[in-house]
Amino acid sequence: MSRKRMVAKNSSVTEFILAGLTDQPGLQIPLFFLFLGFYLITVLANLGLIILIALNSHLHSPMYFFLFNLSIIDLSYSTTITPKMLMSFISTKNMILHAGCMTQLFFFCFFVISESFILSAMAYDRYVAICNPLVYTVTMSSRVCSLLLLGVYGMGLAGAVIHTGSIMSLTFCSDNLINHFMCDIFPILQLSCNNTDANQLVVFIVVAIDIGIPIVTICISYALILSSILHIRSTEGRSKAFSTCSSHMIVVCLFFGSGAFVYLKPPSVLPLGKEKVSSLFYTIVEPMLNPLIYSFRNKDVKIAIRKIWGRKIFS
């Protein structure tokens, strides 16, 4: 009873309607099967990479420790968004309770922010491996890796609490149609009865920190890596160093490019209809591509896959 009074005190809206990706009836079923396929690939590819790293002792190194967690994060935040989005294609009204919407927002923010910081931890790992190989095992000890991972999830938790708390402080009056396929920050802000200037400022500051710190870390790491690679005399050595970093750099560009495009701009610059399409990339496509990029472009992963297939064929 007290919980209902608390909701009523802050807002007359107890549930929201997610508009979904499109309102064109002819596209609903084809898009449902398209994104269902994307989600199945995301689940299978990330689970496969998690199991592969867990079972193969040759992949028990700091680089794959972070890749293991990256796959967990990708799988988790795709699962936070995609199943509810699929419902919008096959239901007349895709309803979500106020509490459910805030829960989805919280976990989405937690996993996305955690991903930005784990990508920076992976860049630091590559810097140590290439620039200081003799002290790599000491510098990237299991204790250091655990502390870095604690910082990754700590920043994710802090960002999620700030974003969700900022949204929960708002009042929602009558309009409950979220013009998006998920409970995202800017579409929810547009429904509030309050002045949201302060909330938008909080969003820009937190996102700038959560994108800025990892990008600066990644840029410094790769500047030092590039400097070190240029001092390598053999062509084979340079090629091996570049191939070690190429997968990570592709993932970094995909993730930060799409995320910065959506959040580091005033909401009026890009209409919410077009923003939905932009959001698809880092919420649906990028978690699917990450394990594929690391699998096809990583020599160690390919060798581990061949060994497992070889054992199955032999048995």
XYZ file of C-alpha atoms in Angstrom:
315
model
C 0.000 0.000 0.000
C 2.790 2.455 0.923
C 4.571 1.636 -2.353
C 1.458 2.610 -4.377
C 1.166 5.875 -2.437
C 4.834 6.640 -3.152
C 4.286 6.137 -6.917
C 1.135 8.252 -6.840
C 2.891 11.019 -4.943
C 5.651 11.368 -7.566
C 3.689 10.524 -10.690
C 0.214 9.711 -12.024
C 1.814 7.332 -14.545
C 2.170 3.745 -13.291
C 3.072 2.206 -16.644
C 4.549 3.232 -19.979
C 3.942 2.174 -23.577
C 7.023 1.517 -25.708
C 6.367 2.788 -29.252
C 8.867 0.352 -30.729
C 11.087 0.775 -33.753
C 8.385 1.414 -36.365
C 4.597 1.730 -36.625
C 4.385 0.345 -40.179
C 2.391 -2.955 -40.038
C 4.111 -4.454 -43.086
C 7.530 -4.270 -41.410
C 6.595 -5.718 -38.010
C 6.948 -9.450 -38.756
C 10.073 -9.187 -40.985
C 11.785 -7.000 -38.354
C 10.736 -9.410 -35.599
C 12.509 -12.324 -37.314
C 15.505 -10.147 -38.278
C 16.167 -9.004 -34.708
C 15.308 -12.416 -33.286
C 18.073 -13.763 -35.530
C 20.439 -11.025 -34.328
C 19.636 -11.882 -30.703
C 20.161 -15.621 -31.177
C 23.552 -14.949 -32.816
C 24.442 -12.596 -29.925
C 23.540 -15.212 -27.307
C 25.250 -18.128 -29.072
C 28.405 -16.170 -30.034
C 28.930 -14.622 -26.593
C 28.094 -17.832 -24.715
C 30.398 -19.734 -27.043
C 33.272 -17.329 -26.362
C 32.629 -17.455 -22.591
C 32.674 -21.275 -22.593
C 35.717 -21.398 -24.892
C 37.763 -19.123 -22.605
C 36.601 -20.956 -19.471
C 37.491 -24.419 -20.803
C 40.769 -23.619 -22.600
C 43.740 -23.202 -20.247
C 45.780 -21.460 -22.983
C 43.280 -18.585 -22.848
C 43.626 -18.037 -19.084
C 45.532 -14.753 -19.403
C 44.664 -11.135 -18.512
C 43.647 -10.324 -22.110
C 41.098 -13.142 -22.186
C 40.027 -12.467 -18.607
C 38.785 -9.062 -19.794
C 37.386 -10.527 -23.028
C 35.478 -13.079 -20.918
C 33.873 -10.238 -18.950
C 33.219 -8.227 -22.130
C 31.194 -11.154 -23.486
C 29.240 -11.398 -20.218
C 28.466 -7.664 -20.399
C 27.432 -7.832 -24.085
C 25.183 -10.820 -23.455
C 23.637 -9.169 -20.382
C 22.778 -5.788 -21.852
C 21.508 -7.305 -25.087
C 19.198 -9.478 -22.955
C 18.116 -6.363 -21.027
C 16.910 -4.676 -24.249
C 16.155 -7.128 -27.067
C 13.391 -9.412 -25.656
C 11.223 -6.392 -24.750
C 11.912 -4.813 -28.144
C 10.797 -8.010 -29.893
C 7.476 -7.768 -28.048
C 6.760 -4.432 -29.747
C 6.685 -6.185 -33.155
C 4.035 -8.753 -32.191
C 1.847 -6.909 -29.647
C -0.643 -4.084 -30.147
C 0.585 -2.190 -27.076
C 3.983 -3.008 -25.604
C 3.327 -2.069 -21.979
C 5.979 -1.816 -19.274
C 5.401 -0.923 -15.623
C 7.036 2.210 -14.214
C 9.184 0.008 -11.934
C 10.047 -2.290 -14.857
C 11.071 0.677 -16.993
C 13.362 2.022 -14.270
C 14.838 -1.461 -13.796
C 15.564 -1.777 -17.525
C 17.136 1.699 -17.547
C 19.301 0.853 -14.532
C 20.712 -2.385 -15.955
C 21.154 -0.882 -19.425
C 23.209 1.993 -17.959
C 25.161 -0.381 -15.705
C 26.227 -2.712 -18.521
C 26.895 -0.016 -21.136
C 29.057 2.069 -18.782
C 30.854 -1.078 -17.608
C 31.623 -1.911 -21.243
C 33.195 1.497 -21.867
C 35.556 1.004 -18.913
C 36.402 -2.622 -19.656
C 37.449 -1.552 -23.167
C 39.867 0.928 -21.564
C 41.184 -1.818 -19.250
C 41.780 -3.993 -22.315
C 43.700 -1.135 -23.978
C 45.911 -0.797 -20.884
C 46.514 -4.552 -20.951
C 47.667 -4.338 -24.600
C 49.943 -1.400 -23.711
C 51.690 -3.401 -20.982
C 51.945 -6.515 -23.195
C 53.559 -4.658 -26.118
C 55.532 -1.884 -24.411
C 56.645 -3.723 -21.253
C 56.551 -7.442 -22.096
C 59.254 -8.407 -19.576
C 57.165 -7.233 -16.610
C 53.775 -8.141 -18.091
C 52.990 -11.046 -15.755
C 53.940 -8.948 -12.706
C 52.146 -5.761 -13.816
C 48.984 -7.598 -14.921
C 48.819 -9.985 -11.978
C 45.525 -11.587 -10.974
C 45.209 -9.044 -8.137
C 45.661 -6.084 -10.520
C 43.165 -7.574 -12.980
C 40.631 -8.092 -10.180
C 41.065 -4.482 -8.996
C 40.640 -3.182 -12.557
C 37.481 -5.260 -12.947
C 36.188 -3.956 -9.610
C 36.736 -0.409 -10.900
C 34.937 -1.272 -14.153
C 31.805 -2.523 -12.396
C 32.064 0.189 -9.729
C 31.919 2.927 -12.388
C 29.045 1.090 -14.067
C 27.122 0.951 -10.798
C 27.774 4.625 -9.979
C 26.641 5.777 -13.438
C 23.520 3.590 -13.356
C 22.518 4.883 -9.902
C 22.982 8.526 -10.969
C 21.049 8.190 -14.251
C 18.209 6.135 -12.749
C 17.977 8.342 -9.653
C 17.793 11.442 -11.855
C 14.879 9.953 -13.844
C 13.052 8.676 -10.741
C 13.044 12.183 -9.263
C 10.808 13.406 -12.115
C 7.017 13.608 -12.230
C 5.079 12.061 -15.123
C 1.545 13.345 -15.607
C -0.570 11.907 -18.421
C 1.579 11.159 -21.478
C 3.063 7.683 -21.093
C 4.100 6.829 -24.688
C 7.896 6.409 -24.871
C 8.944 7.063 -28.465
C 11.599 4.351 -28.415
C 12.005 0.569 -28.325
C 13.485 0.739 -24.800
C 13.437 2.877 -21.673
C 16.203 5.277 -22.664
C 17.075 8.529 -20.911
C 16.132 11.249 -23.419
C 12.787 9.736 -24.540
C 11.731 9.433 -20.873
C 12.839 13.007 -20.122
C 10.504 14.269 -22.868
C 7.482 12.837 -21.008
C 8.168 14.612 -17.715
C 5.999 17.442 -16.394
C 9.080 19.005 -14.763
C 11.740 21.248 -16.202
C 14.430 18.758 -17.243
C 17.341 21.150 -17.911
C 19.147 20.042 -14.758
C 18.552 16.367 -15.602
C 19.939 16.856 -19.112
C 23.015 18.536 -17.634
C 23.512 15.527 -15.331
C 23.272 13.222 -18.375
C 25.892 15.193 -20.336
C 28.300 15.363 -17.368
C 28.025 11.657 -16.474
C 28.216 10.508 -20.114
C 31.181 12.832 -20.755
C 32.993 11.222 -17.801
C 31.996 7.672 -18.748
C 33.101 8.185 -22.356
C 35.884 10.730 -21.755
C 37.975 8.791 -19.200
C 38.008 5.529 -21.216
C 38.720 7.345 -24.509
C 41.646 9.277 -22.974
C 43.008 6.024 -21.466
C 42.630 4.211 -24.795
C 44.209 7.055 -26.813
C 47.227 7.317 -24.476
C 47.642 3.524 -24.453
C 47.557 3.272 -28.240
C 49.802 6.306 -28.736
C 52.445 4.573 -26.598
C 51.788 1.264 -28.394
C 52.203 2.930 -31.800
C 55.446 4.546 -30.671
C 56.714 1.176 -29.478
C 55.658 -0.594 -32.708
C 57.484 1.946 -34.858
C 60.712 1.047 -33.028
C 60.298 -2.629 -33.929
C 62.703 -3.336 -36.798
C 61.261 -6.562 -38.192
C 58.192 -6.417 -40.438
C 56.895 -9.642 -38.887
C 57.127 -8.145 -35.391
C 55.232 -5.013 -36.431
C 52.551 -7.072 -38.179
C 52.067 -9.267 -35.098
C 51.779 -6.232 -32.803
C 49.249 -4.542 -35.100
C 47.153 -7.717 -35.425
C 47.089 -8.057 -31.617
C 45.428 -4.628 -31.297
C 43.285 -4.497 -34.451
C 40.276 -6.413 -33.058
C 40.147 -4.200 -29.983
C 40.415 -0.998 -32.024
C 37.509 -2.036 -34.281
C 35.308 -2.725 -31.234
C 36.335 0.595 -29.607
C 35.462 2.614 -32.735
C 32.071 0.884 -33.124
C 31.088 1.281 -29.477
C 32.269 4.814 -28.678
C 31.373 6.196 -32.100
C 27.729 5.151 -31.898
C 27.383 5.955 -28.172
C 28.846 9.467 -28.459
C 26.633 10.179 -31.483
C 23.463 9.465 -29.479
C 24.293 10.985 -26.063
C 26.886 13.751 -26.490
C 24.520 16.113 -28.271
C 21.412 18.147 -27.417
C 18.224 16.049 -27.893
C 16.947 18.548 -30.486
C 19.846 17.920 -32.884
C 18.606 14.457 -33.921
C 14.845 13.647 -33.878
C 13.946 10.731 -31.609
C 12.677 8.734 -34.601
C 16.149 8.773 -36.172
C 17.806 8.360 -32.772
C 16.055 4.988 -32.427
C 17.833 3.772 -35.547
C 21.162 5.080 -34.230
C 20.570 3.346 -30.883
C 20.120 0.009 -32.645
C 23.801 -0.076 -33.459
C 25.224 -0.077 -29.936
C 22.322 -1.942 -28.276
C 21.673 -4.739 -30.792
C 24.333 -4.889 -33.512
C 27.511 -4.163 -31.515
C 27.004 -6.928 -28.867
C 26.494 -9.358 -31.765
C 29.610 -8.232 -33.658
C 32.049 -8.160 -30.708
C 32.487 -11.942 -30.232
C 32.570 -12.453 -34.016
C 35.316 -9.834 -34.429
C 37.406 -11.345 -31.633
C 36.834 -14.887 -32.929
C 37.680 -14.328 -36.591
C 40.540 -11.864 -36.058
C 42.203 -13.528 -33.067
C 44.734 -16.282 -33.729
C 44.563 -17.804 -30.219
C 40.763 -18.027 -30.302
C 40.817 -19.629 -33.763
C 43.400 -22.204 -32.591
C 41.267 -22.995 -29.506
C 38.168 -23.450 -31.707
C 40.079 -25.796 -34.051
C 41.321 -27.855 -31.085
C 37.793 -28.281 -29.734
C 36.440 -29.216 -33.173
C 39.371 -31.592 -33.621
C 38.585 -33.345 -30.346
C 34.914 -33.713 -31.314
C 35.756 -35.139 -34.730
C 38.323 -37.514 -33.218
C 35.936 -38.680 -30.508
